[in-house]
XYZ file of C-alpha atoms in Angstrom:
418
model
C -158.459 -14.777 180.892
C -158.248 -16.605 177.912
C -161.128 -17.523 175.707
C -162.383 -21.101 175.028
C -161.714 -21.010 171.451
C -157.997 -19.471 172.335
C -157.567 -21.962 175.051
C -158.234 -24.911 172.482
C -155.590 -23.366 170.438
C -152.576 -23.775 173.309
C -153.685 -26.856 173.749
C -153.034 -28.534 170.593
C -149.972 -26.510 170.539
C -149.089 -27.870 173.676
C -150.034 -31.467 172.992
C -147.666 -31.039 169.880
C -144.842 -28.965 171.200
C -145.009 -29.249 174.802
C -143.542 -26.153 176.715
C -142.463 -24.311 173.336
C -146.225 -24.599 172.256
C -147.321 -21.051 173.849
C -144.116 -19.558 172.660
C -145.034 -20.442 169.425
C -148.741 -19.459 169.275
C -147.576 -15.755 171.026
C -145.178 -14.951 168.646
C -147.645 -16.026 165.339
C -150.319 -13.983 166.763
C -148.210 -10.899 167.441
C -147.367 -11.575 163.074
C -150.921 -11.318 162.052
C -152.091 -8.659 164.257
C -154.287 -11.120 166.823
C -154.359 -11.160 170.608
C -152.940 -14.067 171.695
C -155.431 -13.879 174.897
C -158.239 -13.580 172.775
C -158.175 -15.556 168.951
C -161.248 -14.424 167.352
C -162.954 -17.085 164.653
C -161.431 -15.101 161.769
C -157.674 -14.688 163.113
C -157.831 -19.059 162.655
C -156.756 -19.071 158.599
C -154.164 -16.811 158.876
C -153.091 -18.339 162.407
C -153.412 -21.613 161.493
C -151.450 -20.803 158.211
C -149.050 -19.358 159.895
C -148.319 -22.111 162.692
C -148.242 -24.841 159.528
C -145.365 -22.637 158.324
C -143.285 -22.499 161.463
C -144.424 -26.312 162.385
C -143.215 -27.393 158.502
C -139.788 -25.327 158.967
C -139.450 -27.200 162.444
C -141.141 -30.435 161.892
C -141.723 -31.015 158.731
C -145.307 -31.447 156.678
C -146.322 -34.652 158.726
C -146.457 -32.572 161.811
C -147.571 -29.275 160.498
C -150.593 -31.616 159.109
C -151.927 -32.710 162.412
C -151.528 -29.141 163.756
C -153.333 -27.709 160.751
C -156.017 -30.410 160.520
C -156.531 -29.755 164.052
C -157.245 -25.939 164.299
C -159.198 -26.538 161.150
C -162.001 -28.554 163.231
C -162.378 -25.182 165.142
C -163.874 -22.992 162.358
C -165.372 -23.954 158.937
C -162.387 -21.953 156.672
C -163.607 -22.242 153.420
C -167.551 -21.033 154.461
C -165.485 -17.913 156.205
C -163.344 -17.300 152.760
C -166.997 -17.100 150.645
C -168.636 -14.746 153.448
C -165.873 -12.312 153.977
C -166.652 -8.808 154.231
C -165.117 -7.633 151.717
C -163.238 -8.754 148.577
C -160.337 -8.521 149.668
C -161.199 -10.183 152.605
C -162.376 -13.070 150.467
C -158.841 -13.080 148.373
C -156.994 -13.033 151.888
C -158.629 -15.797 153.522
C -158.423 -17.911 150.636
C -154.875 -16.995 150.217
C -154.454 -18.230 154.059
C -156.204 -21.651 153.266
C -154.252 -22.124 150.387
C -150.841 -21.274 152.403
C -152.185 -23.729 155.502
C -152.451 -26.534 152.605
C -149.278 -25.990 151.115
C -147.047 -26.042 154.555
C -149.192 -28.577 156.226
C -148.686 -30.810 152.413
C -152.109 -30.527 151.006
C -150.805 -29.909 147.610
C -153.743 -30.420 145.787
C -155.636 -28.618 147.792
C -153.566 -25.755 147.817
C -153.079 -26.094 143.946
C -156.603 -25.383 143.654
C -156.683 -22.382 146.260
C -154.064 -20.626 144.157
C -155.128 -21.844 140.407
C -158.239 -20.563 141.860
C -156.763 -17.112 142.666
C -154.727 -16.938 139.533
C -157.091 -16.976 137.461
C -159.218 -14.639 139.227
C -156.518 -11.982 139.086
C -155.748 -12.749 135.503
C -159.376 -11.988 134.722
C -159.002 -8.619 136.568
C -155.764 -8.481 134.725
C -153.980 -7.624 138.081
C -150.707 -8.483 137.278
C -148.702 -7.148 139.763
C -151.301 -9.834 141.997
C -150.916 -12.520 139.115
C -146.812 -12.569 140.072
C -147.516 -13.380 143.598
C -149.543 -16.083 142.770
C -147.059 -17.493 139.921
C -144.575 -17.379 143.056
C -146.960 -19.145 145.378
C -147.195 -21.738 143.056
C -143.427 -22.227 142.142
C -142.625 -22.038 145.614
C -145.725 -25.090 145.944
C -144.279 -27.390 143.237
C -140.437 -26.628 145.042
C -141.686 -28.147 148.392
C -143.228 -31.125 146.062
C -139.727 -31.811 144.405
C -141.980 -30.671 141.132
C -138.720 -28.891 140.417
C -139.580 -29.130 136.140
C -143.107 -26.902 137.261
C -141.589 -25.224 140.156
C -138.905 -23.563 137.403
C -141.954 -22.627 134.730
C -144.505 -21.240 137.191
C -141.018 -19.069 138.490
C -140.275 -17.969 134.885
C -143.215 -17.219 134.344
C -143.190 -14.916 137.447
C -139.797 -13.763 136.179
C -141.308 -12.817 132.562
C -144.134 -11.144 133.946
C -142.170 -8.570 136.120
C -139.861 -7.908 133.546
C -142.715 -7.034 130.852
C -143.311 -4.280 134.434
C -140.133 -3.372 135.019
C -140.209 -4.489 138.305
C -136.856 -4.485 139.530
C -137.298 -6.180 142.781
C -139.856 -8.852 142.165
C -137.285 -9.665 138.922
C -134.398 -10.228 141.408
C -136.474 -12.533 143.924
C -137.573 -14.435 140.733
C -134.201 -15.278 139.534
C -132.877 -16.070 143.009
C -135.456 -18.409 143.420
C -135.136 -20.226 139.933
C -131.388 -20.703 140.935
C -132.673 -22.421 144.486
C -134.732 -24.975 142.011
C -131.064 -25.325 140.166
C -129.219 -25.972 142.625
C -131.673 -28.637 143.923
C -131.755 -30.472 140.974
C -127.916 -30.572 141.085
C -127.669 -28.332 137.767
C -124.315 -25.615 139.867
C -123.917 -24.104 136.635
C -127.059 -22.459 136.109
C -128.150 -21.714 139.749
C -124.837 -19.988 139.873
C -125.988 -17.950 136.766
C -129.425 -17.338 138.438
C -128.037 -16.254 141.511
C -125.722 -13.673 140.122
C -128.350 -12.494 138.226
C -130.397 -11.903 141.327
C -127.765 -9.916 142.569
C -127.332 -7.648 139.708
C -130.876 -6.891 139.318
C -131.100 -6.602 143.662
C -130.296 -2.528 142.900
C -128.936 -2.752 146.416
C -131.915 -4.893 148.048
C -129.925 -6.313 150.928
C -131.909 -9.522 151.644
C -131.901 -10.709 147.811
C -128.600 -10.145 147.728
C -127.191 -11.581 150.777
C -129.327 -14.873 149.903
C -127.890 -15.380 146.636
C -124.702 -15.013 148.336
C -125.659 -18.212 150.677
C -126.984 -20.034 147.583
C -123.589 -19.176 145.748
C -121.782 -20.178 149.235
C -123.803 -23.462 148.931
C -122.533 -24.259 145.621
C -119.059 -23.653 146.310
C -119.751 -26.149 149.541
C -120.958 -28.579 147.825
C -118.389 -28.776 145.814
C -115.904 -28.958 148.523
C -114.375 -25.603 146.976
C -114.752 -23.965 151.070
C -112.505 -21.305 150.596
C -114.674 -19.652 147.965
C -117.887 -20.954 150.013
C -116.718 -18.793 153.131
C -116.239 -15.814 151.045
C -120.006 -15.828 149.675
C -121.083 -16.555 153.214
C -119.338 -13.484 154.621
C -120.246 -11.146 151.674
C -123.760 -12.827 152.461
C -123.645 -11.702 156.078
C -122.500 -8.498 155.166
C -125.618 -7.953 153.534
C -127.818 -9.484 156.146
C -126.690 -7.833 158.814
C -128.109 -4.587 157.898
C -131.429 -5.714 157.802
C -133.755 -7.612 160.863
C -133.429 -11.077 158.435
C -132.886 -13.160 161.523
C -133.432 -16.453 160.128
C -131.386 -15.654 157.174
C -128.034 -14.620 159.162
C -128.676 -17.718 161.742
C -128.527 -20.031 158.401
C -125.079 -17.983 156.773
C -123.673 -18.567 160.396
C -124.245 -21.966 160.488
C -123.139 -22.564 156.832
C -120.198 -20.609 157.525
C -119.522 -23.029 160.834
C -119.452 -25.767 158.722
C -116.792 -25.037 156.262
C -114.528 -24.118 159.188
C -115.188 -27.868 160.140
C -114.297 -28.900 156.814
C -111.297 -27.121 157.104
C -110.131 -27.956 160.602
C -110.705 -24.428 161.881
C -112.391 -25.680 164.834
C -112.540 -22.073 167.191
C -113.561 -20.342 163.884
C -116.936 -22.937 163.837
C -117.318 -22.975 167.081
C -117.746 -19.071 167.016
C -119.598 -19.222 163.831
C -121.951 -21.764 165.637
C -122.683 -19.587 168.483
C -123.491 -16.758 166.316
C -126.188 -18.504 164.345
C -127.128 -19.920 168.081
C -128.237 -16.150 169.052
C -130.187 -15.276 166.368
C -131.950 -18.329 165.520
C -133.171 -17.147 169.053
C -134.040 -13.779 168.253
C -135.609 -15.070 164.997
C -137.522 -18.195 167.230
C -135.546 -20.705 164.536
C -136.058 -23.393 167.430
C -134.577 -26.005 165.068
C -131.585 -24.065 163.884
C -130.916 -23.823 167.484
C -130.206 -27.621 167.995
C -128.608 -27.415 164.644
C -125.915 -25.313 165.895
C -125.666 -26.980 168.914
C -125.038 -30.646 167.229
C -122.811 -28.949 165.022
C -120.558 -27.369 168.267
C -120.192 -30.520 169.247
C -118.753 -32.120 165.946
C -115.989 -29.124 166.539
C -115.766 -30.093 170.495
C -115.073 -33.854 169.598
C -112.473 -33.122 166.730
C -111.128 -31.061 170.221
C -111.193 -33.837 172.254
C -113.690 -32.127 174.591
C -115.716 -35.212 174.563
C -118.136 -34.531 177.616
C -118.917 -30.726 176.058
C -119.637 -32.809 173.081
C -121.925 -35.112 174.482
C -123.959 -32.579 176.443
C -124.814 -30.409 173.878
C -125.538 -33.641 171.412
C -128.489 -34.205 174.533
C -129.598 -30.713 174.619
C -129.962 -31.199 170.929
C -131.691 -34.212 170.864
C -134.547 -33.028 173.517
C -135.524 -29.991 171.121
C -135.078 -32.068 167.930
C -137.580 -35.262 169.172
C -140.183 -32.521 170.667
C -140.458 -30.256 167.146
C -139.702 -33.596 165.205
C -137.571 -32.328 162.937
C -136.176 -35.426 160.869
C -133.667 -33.701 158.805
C -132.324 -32.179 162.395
C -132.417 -35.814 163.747
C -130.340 -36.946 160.634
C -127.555 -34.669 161.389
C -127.481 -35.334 164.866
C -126.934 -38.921 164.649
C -124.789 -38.484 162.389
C -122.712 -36.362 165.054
C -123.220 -39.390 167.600
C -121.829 -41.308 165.033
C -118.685 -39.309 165.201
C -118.481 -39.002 169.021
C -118.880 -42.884 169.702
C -116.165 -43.339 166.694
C -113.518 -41.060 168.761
C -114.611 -42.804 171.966
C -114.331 -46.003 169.843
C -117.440 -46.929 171.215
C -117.794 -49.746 167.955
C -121.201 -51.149 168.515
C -123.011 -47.186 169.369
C -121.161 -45.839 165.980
C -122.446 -48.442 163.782
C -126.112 -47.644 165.352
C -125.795 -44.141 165.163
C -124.289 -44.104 161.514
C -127.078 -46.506 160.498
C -129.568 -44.104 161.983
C -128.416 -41.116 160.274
C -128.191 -43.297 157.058
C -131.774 -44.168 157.036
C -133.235 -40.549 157.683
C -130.615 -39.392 155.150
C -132.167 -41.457 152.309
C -135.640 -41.414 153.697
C -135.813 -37.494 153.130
C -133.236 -37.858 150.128
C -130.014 -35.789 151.035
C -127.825 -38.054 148.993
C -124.165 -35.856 149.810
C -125.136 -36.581 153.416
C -125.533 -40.188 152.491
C -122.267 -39.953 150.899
C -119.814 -38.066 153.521
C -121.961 -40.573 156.135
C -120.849 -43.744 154.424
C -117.118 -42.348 154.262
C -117.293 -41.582 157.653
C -118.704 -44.809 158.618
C -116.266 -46.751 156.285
C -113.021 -45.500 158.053
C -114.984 -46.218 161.069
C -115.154 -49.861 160.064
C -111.484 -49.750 159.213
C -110.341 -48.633 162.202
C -112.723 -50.987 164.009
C -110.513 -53.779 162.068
C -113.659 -54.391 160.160
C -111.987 -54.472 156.167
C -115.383 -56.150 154.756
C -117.371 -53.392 156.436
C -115.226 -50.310 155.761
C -115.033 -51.735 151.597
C -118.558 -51.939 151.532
C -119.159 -48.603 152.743
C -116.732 -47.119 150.863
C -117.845 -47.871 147.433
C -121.005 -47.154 148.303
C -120.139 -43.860 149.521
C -117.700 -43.589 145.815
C -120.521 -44.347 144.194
C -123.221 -41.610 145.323
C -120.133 -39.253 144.715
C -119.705 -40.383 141.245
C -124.044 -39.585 140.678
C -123.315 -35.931 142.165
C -120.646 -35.488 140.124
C -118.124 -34.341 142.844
C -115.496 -36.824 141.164
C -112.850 -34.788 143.839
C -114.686 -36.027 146.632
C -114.823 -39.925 145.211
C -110.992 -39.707 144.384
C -110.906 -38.898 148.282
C -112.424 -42.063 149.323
C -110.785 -43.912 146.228
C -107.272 -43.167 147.978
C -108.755 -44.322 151.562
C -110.389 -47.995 149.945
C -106.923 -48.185 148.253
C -105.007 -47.811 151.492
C -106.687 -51.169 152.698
């Protein structure tokens, strides 16, 4: 019989996530070593750090937020950090609460938690501790879109486990530094970074076979999917041979979706339904509607418009209960393609709009870009010329700020065909 503290637990899970909610809570308490039939008062930082982590990957911060404020009116966290056992009980909790800020998007807060721990292993000159936290706070300043302080807290990192000669921590270090380039756009030097990362990896299997995804994204972005499937396979490779569930789901789905680009539709669809099964062995709930909004976009380019449409549904019942808006953006954007081939006109504008707005709401401008193509030759063959131009120089112009000049000379040649 479950507790009344533990029972409170499932039921803001439950309020949040509906059926999924106990799934969730199980599987975080089996992580940090707590029984899920009995949450003690000191399980809740690392528990409720945890479930902001999952309900961030899933949700976003808004909705880790409510979950974290929540199980924070349970137990006073900071008053259980200062009267910790032990000192290292004390560093861990604190470590929790600053984790819980950071994935729930108390950035201050959890700026201060780790500041706070920095500088207390810097005066035991722990540096081997003083990394983590350097990561902590890169990784922190990432999730901001701090990406100038995100790159100097990770070079910093980097510096200090070279000066060690610590081989591993040195590869993680440079792979993330090229995640920060490639999110500011900068291909050359991520691609730099992540080739370093897989020098130094001396055979570490998960640095390497992210780098490989990060490289793969590059090459993806750039519409170069030739090269982009051969990182993503060399990635997999890797992966494969170690339990990185998560990572293989997302080199699946990545791989899926240069098949699309290249019209190998039984290819994605198998790619797809790889990163399916283990985003369910890793519990990647969202990555599971991912794939299955991304089947469909092969099943309509098929013709197999009723497949198509029931796993857009399926989708769209996990992605509104975990409230995943980045999901939700690619997912209307698929609608937007399945009521173009059904040349539903009115439900393709609406969907297209949709994605549009999450798109540039959460600031994915190449999604903006290949969704105002899309929408523009929907428009055109709608016999709408004002509304296809419109959207195609839009879309020419985000191309043109990204740089992928191949891509605008794409929709140059379809705006010139009118």
């Amino acid at each position: 019989m479950r507790t009344e503290l533990t029972s409170k637990i499932y039921e803001i899970m439950e309020r949040e996530m509906q059926e999924m909610g106990p799934f969730i809570v199980k599987k975080q308490c089996f992580i940090i070593g707590a029984d899920p039939d009995d949450i003690e008062q000191k399980d809740l930082p690392a528990l409720a750090g945890k479930l902001a982590e999952v309900m961030r990957s899933f949700g976003g911060h808004q909705k880790a937020g409510r979950i974290y404020t929540e199980i924070k009116k349970l137990g006073d966290f900071e008053k259980m950090a200062q009267q910790g056992a032990t000192p290292e009980d004390r560093t861990k909790m604190t470590e929790d609460l600053g984790v819980g800020s950071l994935y729930s998007g108390e950035w201050k807060k959890a700026d201060e938690y780790f500041q706070r721990l920095l500088k207390d292993a810097e005066a035991r000159k722990d540096a081997r501790t003083r990394i983590r936290y350097l990561k902590l706070l890169g990784f922190l300043h990432q999730e901001m879109a701090d990406f100038a302080d995100a790159l100097r807290y990770y070079e910093m990192a980097l510096n200090a486990a070279s000066l060690l000669g610590d081989g591993a921590t040195v590869a993680e270090c440079h792979y993330h530094v090229g995640e920060v380039h490639w999110h500011r756009g900068d291909f050359r030097r991520a691609t730099e970074s992540y080739n370093k990362a897989i020098e130094s990896a001396a055979g570490d299997d998960v640095i390497i076979g992210q780098a490989h995804i990060g490289i793969g994204n590059i090459y993806s972005d750039s519409s170069e999917t030739g090269r982009a499937i051969d990182h993503y396979k060399e990635a997999l490779a890797h992966l494969k041979k170690t339990k990185q569930h998560q990572d293989i789901a997302r080199a699946y789905n990545n791989l899926g979706d240069n098949y699309l680009q290249m019209g190998k539709w039984d290819d994605a669809l198998h790619s797809f339904g790889e990163s399916g099964d283990y985003a369910d062995k890793g519990g990647w709930l969202n990555m599971k509607a991912w794939t299955q909004f991304n089947s469909a976009a092969a099943l309509i380019s098929m013709k197999r418009h009723d497949e198509a449409k029931q796993l857009l549904d399926i989708s769209l019942k996990t992605l509104e209960k975990i409230g995943d808006k980045q999901g939700l953006g690619g997912l209307h954007h698929i609608y937007g393609m399945y009521h173009r081939a059904r040349k539903d006109w009115n439900r393709m504008i609406l969907s297209y709009q949709r994605a549009l707005a999450i798109y540039i709401e959460i600031g994915t401008p190449l999604s903006v870009a290949v969704c105002r193509h899309e929408l523009g030759m929907g428009y055109k063959e709608k016999g709408d010329a004002q509304g296809a131009k419109e959207e195609l120089r839009l879309a020419i112009e985000t191309y043109r700020k990204l740089k992928l000049d191949t891509m605008a000379e794409k929709v140059q040649a379809d705006l010139a065909g009118m």
